[in-house]
mmCIF file of C-alpha atoms in Angstrom:
data_model
loop_
_atom_site.group_PDB
_atom_site.id
_atom_site.type_symbol
_atom_site.label_atom_id
_atom_site.label_comp_id
_atom_site.label_asym_id
_atom_site.label_seq_id
_atom_site.Cartn_x
_atom_site.Cartn_y
_atom_site.Cartn_z
ATOM 1 C CA MET W 931 78.379 24.382 -113.725
ATOM 2 C CA SER W 932 80.368 21.364 -114.919
ATOM 3 C CA LYS W 933 78.784 18.254 -116.406
ATOM 4 C CA ASP W 934 79.648 16.206 -113.306
ATOM 5 C CA ALA W 935 78.092 18.836 -111.044
ATOM 6 C CA LYS W 936 74.877 18.830 -113.086
ATOM 7 C CA ILE W 937 74.661 15.045 -112.965
ATOM 8 C CA SER W 938 75.268 15.125 -109.207
ATOM 9 C CA CYS W 939 72.505 17.695 -108.674
ATOM 10 C CA ILE W 940 70.040 15.675 -110.745
ATOM 11 C CA CYS W 941 70.865 12.426 -108.937
ATOM 12 C CA HIS W 942 70.573 14.017 -105.499
ATOM 13 C CA ALA W 943 67.297 15.707 -106.405
ATOM 14 C CA LEU W 944 65.849 12.390 -107.602
ATOM 15 C CA ALA W 945 67.113 10.613 -104.479
ATOM 16 C CA ALA W 946 65.529 13.257 -102.244
ATOM 17 C CA LEU W 947 62.197 12.881 -104.058
ATOM 18 C CA VAL W 948 62.296 9.084 -103.749
ATOM 19 C CA LEU W 949 63.141 9.227 -100.040
ATOM 20 C CA ALA W 950 60.417 11.804 -99.404
ATOM 21 C CA ALA W 951 57.891 9.642 -101.250
ATOM 22 C CA LEU W 952 58.918 6.559 -99.285
ATOM 23 C CA LEU W 953 58.607 8.450 -96.018
ATOM 24 C CA ILE W 954 55.079 9.523 -96.973
ATOM 25 C CA VAL W 955 54.217 5.890 -97.755
ATOM 26 C CA ALA W 956 55.744 4.821 -94.442
ATOM 27 C CA THR W 957 53.597 7.363 -92.585
ATOM 28 C CA TYR W 958 50.500 5.378 -93.532
ATOM 29 C CA TYR W 959 51.741 1.846 -94.172
ATOM 30 C CA ASP W 960 54.784 1.261 -91.911
ATOM 31 C CA LEU W 961 53.200 -1.550 -89.937
ATOM 32 C CA ALA W 962 51.390 -3.038 -92.920
ATOM 33 C CA ILE W 963 54.623 -3.305 -94.932
ATOM 34 C CA SER W 964 56.395 -5.069 -92.070
ATOM 35 C CA LYS W 965 53.502 -7.502 -91.740
ATOM 36 C CA ALA W 966 53.592 -8.187 -95.473
ATOM 37 C CA ILE W 967 57.317 -8.918 -95.960
ATOM 38 C CA GLY W 968 58.638 -9.589 -92.454
ATOM 39 C CA ASP W 969 60.152 -13.059 -92.037
ATOM 40 C CA GLN W 970 62.843 -13.579 -89.395
ATOM 41 C CA SER W 971 63.745 -16.998 -90.817
ATOM 42 C CA ASN W 972 64.617 -15.518 -94.218
ATOM 43 C CA PHE W 973 68.320 -15.996 -95.076
ATOM 44 C CA TYR W 974 68.489 -12.682 -96.934
ATOM 45 C CA GLY W 975 67.453 -10.768 -93.815
ATOM 46 C CA GLN W 976 69.730 -12.812 -91.551
ATOM 47 C CA PHE W 977 72.729 -12.317 -93.851
ATOM 48 C CA PHE W 978 72.564 -8.527 -93.831
ATOM 49 C CA ALA W 979 71.790 -8.487 -90.115
ATOM 50 C CA VAL W 980 75.403 -9.607 -89.719
ATOM 51 C CA TYR W 981 77.193 -7.940 -92.631
ATOM 52 C CA ALA W 982 75.392 -4.619 -93.142
ATOM 53 C CA GLU W 983 77.371 -3.041 -90.298
ATOM 54 C CA TYR W 984 80.785 -4.038 -91.658
ATOM 55 C CA PRO W 985 81.400 -0.837 -93.676
ATOM 56 C CA SER W 986 81.238 1.310 -90.527
ATOM 57 C CA TYR W 987 83.218 -1.208 -88.461
ATOM 58 C CA LEU W 988 86.119 -1.094 -90.926
ATOM 59 C CA VAL W 989 86.508 2.700 -90.953
ATOM 60 C CA ALA W 990 88.473 3.111 -87.718
ATOM 61 C CA PRO W 991 90.914 0.175 -88.093
ATOM 62 C CA LEU W 992 91.791 0.961 -91.709
ATOM 63 C CA CYS W 993 92.103 4.696 -91.091
ATOM 64 C CA GLY W 994 94.271 3.927 -88.072
ATOM 65 C CA GLY W 995 96.759 2.320 -90.456
ATOM 66 C CA VAL W 996 96.770 5.464 -92.610
ATOM 67 C CA PHE W 997 97.345 7.629 -89.527
ATOM 68 C CA PHE W 998 100.256 5.430 -88.454
ATOM 69 C CA TYR W 999 102.166 5.842 -91.720
ATOM 70 C CA ASN W 1000 101.546 9.575 -91.798
ATOM 71 C CA ALA W 1001 102.941 10.124 -88.307
ATOM 72 C CA ARG W 1002 106.426 10.358 -89.820
ATOM 73 C CA TYR W 1003 105.571 13.717 -91.419
ATOM 74 C CA LEU W 1004 104.839 15.548 -88.170
ATOM 75 C CA GLY W 1005 107.274 18.168 -86.879
ATOM 76 C CA THR W 1006 108.911 16.884 -83.706
ATOM 77 C CA ARG W 1007 109.987 13.403 -82.663
ATOM 78 C CA ALA W 1008 107.660 13.516 -79.666
ATOM 79 C CA SER W 1009 104.647 14.415 -81.827
ATOM 80 C CA ARG W 1010 105.520 11.666 -84.302
ATOM 81 C CA ILE W 1011 105.685 9.058 -81.548
ATOM 82 C CA ALA W 1012 102.486 10.299 -79.884
ATOM 83 C CA PHE W 1013 100.539 10.274 -83.144
ATOM 84 C CA ALA W 1014 101.853 6.831 -84.073
ATOM 85 C CA VAL W 1015 100.687 5.477 -80.714
ATOM 86 C CA PHE W 1016 97.315 7.180 -81.207
ATOM 87 C CA ALA W 1017 97.047 5.559 -84.644
ATOM 88 C CA VAL W 1018 97.729 2.092 -83.238
ATOM 89 C CA VAL W 1019 95.107 2.664 -80.522
ATOM 90 C CA VAL W 1020 92.545 3.740 -83.138
ATOM 91 C CA CYS W 1021 93.305 0.678 -85.245
ATOM 92 C CA TYR W 1022 93.181 -1.716 -82.292
ATOM 93 C CA ALA W 1023 90.024 -0.153 -80.813
ATOM 94 C CA GLY W 1024 88.288 -0.429 -84.170
ATOM 95 C CA TRP W 1025 89.084 -4.117 -84.495
ATOM 96 C CA LEU W 1026 88.184 -4.709 -80.833
ATOM 97 C CA ILE W 1027 84.725 -3.182 -81.277
ATOM 98 C CA PHE W 1028 84.314 -5.219 -84.440
ATOM 99 C CA GLY W 1029 85.228 -8.409 -82.568
ATOM 100 C CA LEU W 1030 82.949 -7.688 -79.627
ATOM 101 C CA SER W 1031 80.072 -7.055 -81.995
ATOM 102 C CA SER W 1032 80.670 -10.200 -84.025
ATOM 103 C CA THR W 1033 78.761 -12.629 -81.833
ATOM 104 C CA LYS W 1034 78.472 -14.943 -84.822
ATOM 105 C CA LEU W 1035 82.204 -15.619 -84.593
ATOM 106 C CA ALA W 1036 82.415 -16.336 -80.869
ATOM 107 C CA GLU W 1037 79.937 -16.566 -78.022
ATOM 108 C CA PRO W 1038 80.254 -15.494 -74.362
ATOM 109 C CA PRO W 1039 82.121 -16.151 -72.126
ATOM 110 C CA HIS W 1040 84.967 -16.386 -74.659
ATOM 111 C CA LEU W 1041 83.903 -13.400 -76.753
ATOM 112 C CA SER W 1042 86.058 -10.805 -74.957
ATOM 113 C CA ALA W 1043 89.231 -12.893 -75.147
ATOM 114 C CA PHE W 1044 88.559 -13.703 -78.799
ATOM 115 C CA ALA W 1045 87.955 -10.038 -79.623
ATOM 116 C CA ALA W 1046 91.120 -8.866 -77.822
ATOM 117 C CA LEU W 1047 93.311 -11.457 -79.535
ATOM 118 C CA SER W 1048 91.825 -11.005 -82.998
ATOM 119 C CA ALA W 1049 92.099 -7.208 -82.669
ATOM 120 C CA ALA W 1050 95.827 -7.499 -81.966
ATOM 121 C CA LEU W 1051 96.341 -9.826 -84.936
ATOM 122 C CA TYR W 1052 94.322 -7.673 -87.339
ATOM 123 C CA THR W 1053 96.117 -4.518 -86.164
ATOM 124 C CA ALA W 1054 99.466 -6.128 -86.859
ATOM 125 C CA LEU W 1055 98.203 -7.235 -90.274
ATOM 126 C CA VAL W 1056 96.989 -3.728 -91.204
ATOM 127 C CA LEU W 1057 100.297 -2.159 -90.191
ATOM 128 C CA ALA W 1058 102.255 -4.814 -92.076
ATOM 129 C CA LEU W 1059 100.191 -4.423 -95.266
ATOM 130 C CA GLY W 1060 100.520 -0.655 -94.994
ATOM 131 C CA ARG W 1061 104.181 -1.007 -95.881
ATOM 132 C CA LEU W 1062 103.114 -2.179 -99.344
ATOM 133 C CA VAL W 1063 101.203 1.037 -100.065
ATOM 134 C CA PRO W 1064 103.279 3.635 -101.962
ATOM 135 C CA GLU W 1065 104.348 6.596 -99.816
ATOM 136 C CA GLN W 1066 102.620 9.192 -102.006
ATOM 137 C CA THR W 1067 99.372 7.216 -101.923
ATOM 138 C CA MET W 1068 99.493 6.960 -98.143
ATOM 139 C CA ARG W 1069 100.047 10.703 -97.851
ATOM 140 C CA ARG W 1070 97.093 11.373 -100.132
ATOM 141 C CA LEU W 1071 94.902 9.144 -97.980
ATOM 142 C CA PHE W 1072 95.594 11.136 -94.801
ATOM 143 C CA LYS W 1073 92.934 13.831 -95.205
ATOM 144 C CA PHE W 1074 90.500 11.215 -96.494
ATOM 145 C CA ALA W 1075 91.100 9.134 -93.347
ATOM 146 C CA VAL W 1076 90.436 12.129 -91.094
ATOM 147 C CA PHE W 1077 87.217 12.797 -93.017
ATOM 148 C CA ALA W 1078 86.151 9.142 -92.743
ATOM 149 C CA VAL W 1079 86.654 9.001 -88.965
ATOM 150 C CA VAL W 1080 84.817 12.296 -88.416
ATOM 151 C CA PHE W 1081 81.955 11.024 -90.585
ATOM 152 C CA LEU W 1082 81.819 7.797 -88.575
ATOM 153 C CA LEU W 1083 81.691 9.622 -85.234
ATOM 154 C CA VAL W 1084 79.148 12.260 -86.276
ATOM 155 C CA ALA W 1085 76.804 9.690 -87.838
ATOM 156 C CA LEU W 1086 77.096 7.427 -84.784
ATOM 157 C CA VAL W 1087 76.317 10.229 -82.321
ATOM 158 C CA VAL W 1088 73.359 11.554 -84.328
ATOM 159 C CA ILE W 1089 71.789 8.104 -84.774
ATOM 160 C CA ARG W 1090 72.278 7.192 -81.093
ATOM 161 C CA ILE W 1091 70.732 10.457 -79.896
ATOM 162 C CA MET W 1092 67.730 9.959 -82.147
ATOM 163 C CA LYS W 1093 67.264 6.364 -81.008
ATOM 164 C CA ALA W 1094 67.205 7.532 -77.391
ATOM 165 C CA GLY W 1095 64.763 10.300 -78.219
ATOM 166 C CA TRP W 1096 62.307 8.183 -80.201
ATOM 167 C CA CYS W 1097 62.314 4.960 -78.113
ATOM 168 C CA ARG W 1098 60.431 3.174 -80.865
ATOM 169 C CA MET W 1099 59.564 -0.468 -80.306
ATOM 170 C CA ARG W 1100 60.835 -2.936 -82.888
ATOM 171 C CA TYR W 1101 58.435 -4.975 -84.971
ATOM 172 C CA ARG W 1102 60.018 -8.276 -83.920
ATOM 173 C CA ASP W 1103 59.445 -7.422 -80.258
ATOM 174 C CA MET W 1104 55.779 -6.799 -80.912
ATOM 175 C CA LEU W 1105 55.659 -10.219 -82.549
ATOM 176 C CA LYS W 1106 56.943 -11.668 -79.283
ATOM 177 C CA GLU W 1107 54.194 -9.855 -77.421
ATOM 178 C CA GLY W 1108 51.597 -11.225 -79.781
ATOM 179 C CA ASN W 1109 50.029 -7.802 -80.413
ATOM 180 C CA PHE W 1110 50.880 -4.436 -81.963
ATOM 181 C CA ASP W 1111 49.829 -2.151 -79.130
ATOM 182 C CA GLY W 1112 53.396 -0.860 -78.812
ATOM 183 C CA PHE W 1113 53.520 0.488 -82.365
ATOM 184 C CA THR W 1114 54.078 4.233 -82.762
ATOM 185 C CA PRO W 1115 54.351 6.253 -86.005
ATOM 186 C CA TRP W 1116 57.796 7.527 -86.947
ATOM 187 C CA TYR W 1117 56.884 11.183 -86.445
ATOM 188 C CA ARG W 1118 55.991 10.698 -82.762
ATOM 189 C CA PRO W 1119 59.041 10.592 -80.425
ATOM 190 C CA MET W 1120 58.389 8.516 -77.302
ATOM 191 C CA ALA W 1121 61.322 9.450 -75.049
ATOM 192 C CA GLY W 1122 60.738 8.096 -71.533
ATOM 193 C CA ARG W 1123 57.992 5.683 -72.598
ATOM 194 C CA GLU W 1124 57.202 2.888 -70.207
ATOM 195 C CA LYS W 1125 58.814 -0.307 -71.413
ATOM 196 C CA LEU W 1126 56.821 -3.515 -71.615
ATOM 197 C CA SER W 1127 59.963 -5.539 -70.947
ATOM 198 C CA GLU W 1128 63.616 -4.816 -70.233
ATOM 199 C CA THR W 1129 64.563 -7.538 -72.700
ATOM 200 C CA TYR W 1130 63.111 -5.620 -75.639
ATOM 201 C CA SER W 1131 65.099 -3.082 -77.632
ATOM 202 C CA TYR W 1132 63.326 0.265 -77.979
ATOM 203 C CA THR W 1133 65.792 1.464 -80.602
ATOM 204 C CA SER W 1134 63.963 0.911 -83.863
ATOM 205 C CA PHE W 1135 64.077 4.504 -85.180
ATOM 206 C CA PRO W 1136 66.266 5.255 -87.040
ATOM 207 C CA SER W 1137 67.949 2.103 -88.326
ATOM 208 C CA GLY W 1138 71.569 1.684 -87.247
ATOM 209 C CA HIS W 1139 72.331 -0.969 -89.872
ATOM 210 C CA SER W 1140 70.946 1.286 -92.605
ATOM 211 C CA SER W 1141 73.169 4.076 -91.306
ATOM 212 C CA SER W 1142 76.200 1.782 -91.203
ATOM 213 C CA ILE W 1143 75.847 0.522 -94.775
ATOM 214 C CA VAL W 1144 75.940 4.123 -96.053
ATOM 215 C CA HIS W 1145 79.622 4.222 -95.026
ATOM 216 C CA ILE W 1146 80.262 2.199 -98.185
ATOM 217 C CA TYR W 1147 80.077 5.528 -100.052
ATOM 218 C CA LEU W 1148 83.501 6.351 -98.604
ATOM 219 C CA VAL W 1149 84.976 4.126 -101.305
ATOM 220 C CA CYS W 1150 83.501 6.466 -103.927
ATOM 221 C CA VAL W 1151 85.444 9.434 -102.515
ATOM 222 C CA LEU W 1152 88.685 7.654 -103.412
ATOM 223 C CA CYS W 1153 87.900 8.469 -107.053
ATOM 224 C CA ASP W 1154 88.588 12.101 -106.185
ATOM 225 C CA VAL W 1155 91.431 11.547 -103.719
ATOM 226 C CA LEU W 1156 93.628 9.197 -105.758
ATOM 227 C CA PRO W 1157 94.739 10.291 -109.255
ATOM 228 C CA SER W 1158 94.834 6.667 -110.448
ATOM 229 C CA MET W 1159 91.095 6.339 -109.753
ATOM 230 C CA ARG W 1160 89.993 9.621 -111.356
ATOM 231 C CA LYS W 1161 87.946 8.008 -114.087
ATOM 232 C CA ARG W 1162 84.364 9.136 -114.657
ATOM 233 C CA TRP W 1163 83.102 5.646 -115.515
ATOM 234 C CA LEU W 1164 84.672 4.211 -112.358
ATOM 235 C CA LYS W 1165 83.194 6.909 -110.135
ATOM 236 C CA TYR W 1166 79.685 6.461 -111.547
ATOM 237 C CA THR W 1167 79.981 2.673 -111.312
ATOM 238 C CA LEU W 1168 81.033 2.814 -107.661
ATOM 239 C CA TYR W 1169 78.206 5.192 -106.743
ATOM 240 C CA ALA W 1170 75.688 2.975 -108.559
ATOM 241 C CA CYS W 1171 76.963 -0.179 -106.841
ATOM 242 C CA ALA W 1172 77.028 1.531 -103.426
ATOM 243 C CA THR W 1173 73.464 2.751 -103.902
ATOM 244 C CA ALA W 1174 72.259 -0.704 -104.960
ATOM 245 C CA LEU W 1175 73.957 -2.297 -101.947
ATOM 246 C CA CYS W 1176 72.381 0.261 -99.605
ATOM 247 C CA VAL W 1177 68.904 -0.404 -101.018
ATOM 248 C CA VAL W 1178 69.315 -4.171 -100.694
ATOM 249 C CA ALA W 1179 70.632 -3.878 -97.122
ATOM 250 C CA CYS W 1180 67.881 -1.458 -96.059
ATOM 251 C CA VAL W 1181 65.114 -3.714 -97.397
ATOM 252 C CA SER W 1182 66.691 -6.645 -95.563
ATOM 253 C CA ARG W 1183 66.162 -4.879 -92.236
ATOM 254 C CA ILE W 1184 62.421 -4.809 -92.876
ATOM 255 C CA VAL W 1185 62.454 -8.447 -93.965
ATOM 256 C CA ASN W 1186 64.361 -9.351 -90.801
ATOM 257 C CA CYS W 1187 61.587 -7.707 -88.698
ATOM 258 C CA ALA W 1188 64.172 -5.409 -87.111
ATOM 259 C CA HIS W 1189 62.899 -2.129 -88.602
ATOM 260 C CA TYR W 1190 60.065 -0.412 -90.407
ATOM 261 C CA LEU W 1191 60.291 1.346 -93.753
ATOM 262 C CA SER W 1192 60.539 4.763 -92.064
ATOM 263 C CA ASP W 1193 63.419 3.527 -89.879
ATOM 264 C CA VAL W 1194 65.585 2.594 -92.837
ATOM 265 C CA VAL W 1195 64.639 5.636 -94.933
ATOM 266 C CA VAL W 1196 65.622 8.062 -92.160
ATOM 267 C CA GLY W 1197 68.655 6.037 -91.058
ATOM 268 C CA ALA W 1198 70.153 5.839 -94.548
ATOM 269 C CA GLY W 1199 68.968 9.243 -95.758
ATOM 270 C CA LEU W 1200 70.188 11.165 -92.725
ATOM 271 C CA THR W 1201 73.573 9.414 -92.733
ATOM 272 C CA TYR W 1202 74.066 10.160 -96.419
ATOM 273 C CA LEU W 1203 73.203 13.800 -95.744
ATOM 274 C CA ILE W 1204 75.902 13.855 -93.051
ATOM 275 C CA PHE W 1205 78.321 12.187 -95.463
ATOM 276 C CA TYR W 1206 77.700 14.664 -98.257
ATOM 277 C CA GLY W 1207 77.776 17.686 -95.942
ATOM 278 C CA LEU W 1208 81.106 16.672 -94.395
ATOM 279 C CA LYS W 1209 82.471 15.782 -97.831
ATOM 280 C CA TYR W 1210 81.742 19.334 -98.975
ATOM 281 C CA ILE W 1211 83.322 20.845 -95.847
ATOM 282 C CA PHE W 1212 86.487 18.748 -96.049
ATOM 283 C CA PHE W 1213 87.078 18.801 -99.791
ATOM 284 C CA ARG W 1214 85.557 22.055 -101.032
ATOM 285 C CA ASP W 1215 87.467 23.728 -103.868
ATOM 286 C CA GLY W 1216 88.928 20.346 -104.793
ATOM 287 C CA LYS W 1217 91.419 20.264 -101.901
ATOM 288 C CA TYR W 1218 91.771 16.548 -101.185
ATOM 289 C CA THR W 1219 95.063 16.685 -99.303
ATOM 290 C CA PHE W 1220 96.637 18.703 -96.509
ATOM 291 C CA GLY W 1221 99.011 20.933 -98.474
ATOM 292 C CA GLU W 1222 100.596 20.167 -101.821
ATOM 293 C CA ILE W 1223 101.790 16.657 -102.614
ATOM 294 C CA THR W 1224 103.940 16.124 -105.665
ATOM 295 C CA GLU W 1225 103.374 12.989 -107.693
#
């Protein structure tokens, strides 16, 4: 086993132990922790309530640009045109979803028009900037982009299914009620539970924001994909920074009264497990590109 592989095994083992320990703590003190540090007026919590989802929002539009510039390498003219159109749709749809979700930038009834216009402008910008990326680099990014989009979709589906199955009431909604009768432990799914109010969101477990911030680890994979970034110190630095950012963002969700400790532990931990599993499937044996690419 190589030195990097040993370090990776040690780090993942330690991370698994920490997450398991936190989940045990959450089993007994979920509600108490939220009561102790929850503060919806806190700027730290409000900041990450907006920006923690950005890493996942940016996957589709940026990968759409990579798809567009790789369409030229397909076999027939018809397939090249079809894939280029698909790439533009992916890019535009990604920016559109981003715009519709960014209620801090525009409010209804103008949100839809703002999102549609900004999506078109950002799509044009991505495609224009893509021309500045060297051809060999863009080709190397193709398999990475496919991996990133698959990771995004799998993580999204898994988290949404679990949210629907658990139907856990958020801490902030219990604050509105003035009591904690709606609290349920993380290990007890409540699918089909009777809702106290249609205005409340019964989607606390697992945390979507904590899942979204884990997409920042995609940047770390570039250290394997791009020869210019294959530096051990850079790879370790990026993983350390990504981990620190994930921890800070996850804690912010508890501070913001949106989630409990168990919500963020499972949301982030499960999404990272999906990330690492797909990373192994896509890039096993060190194959980071589709076919051979000469430098």
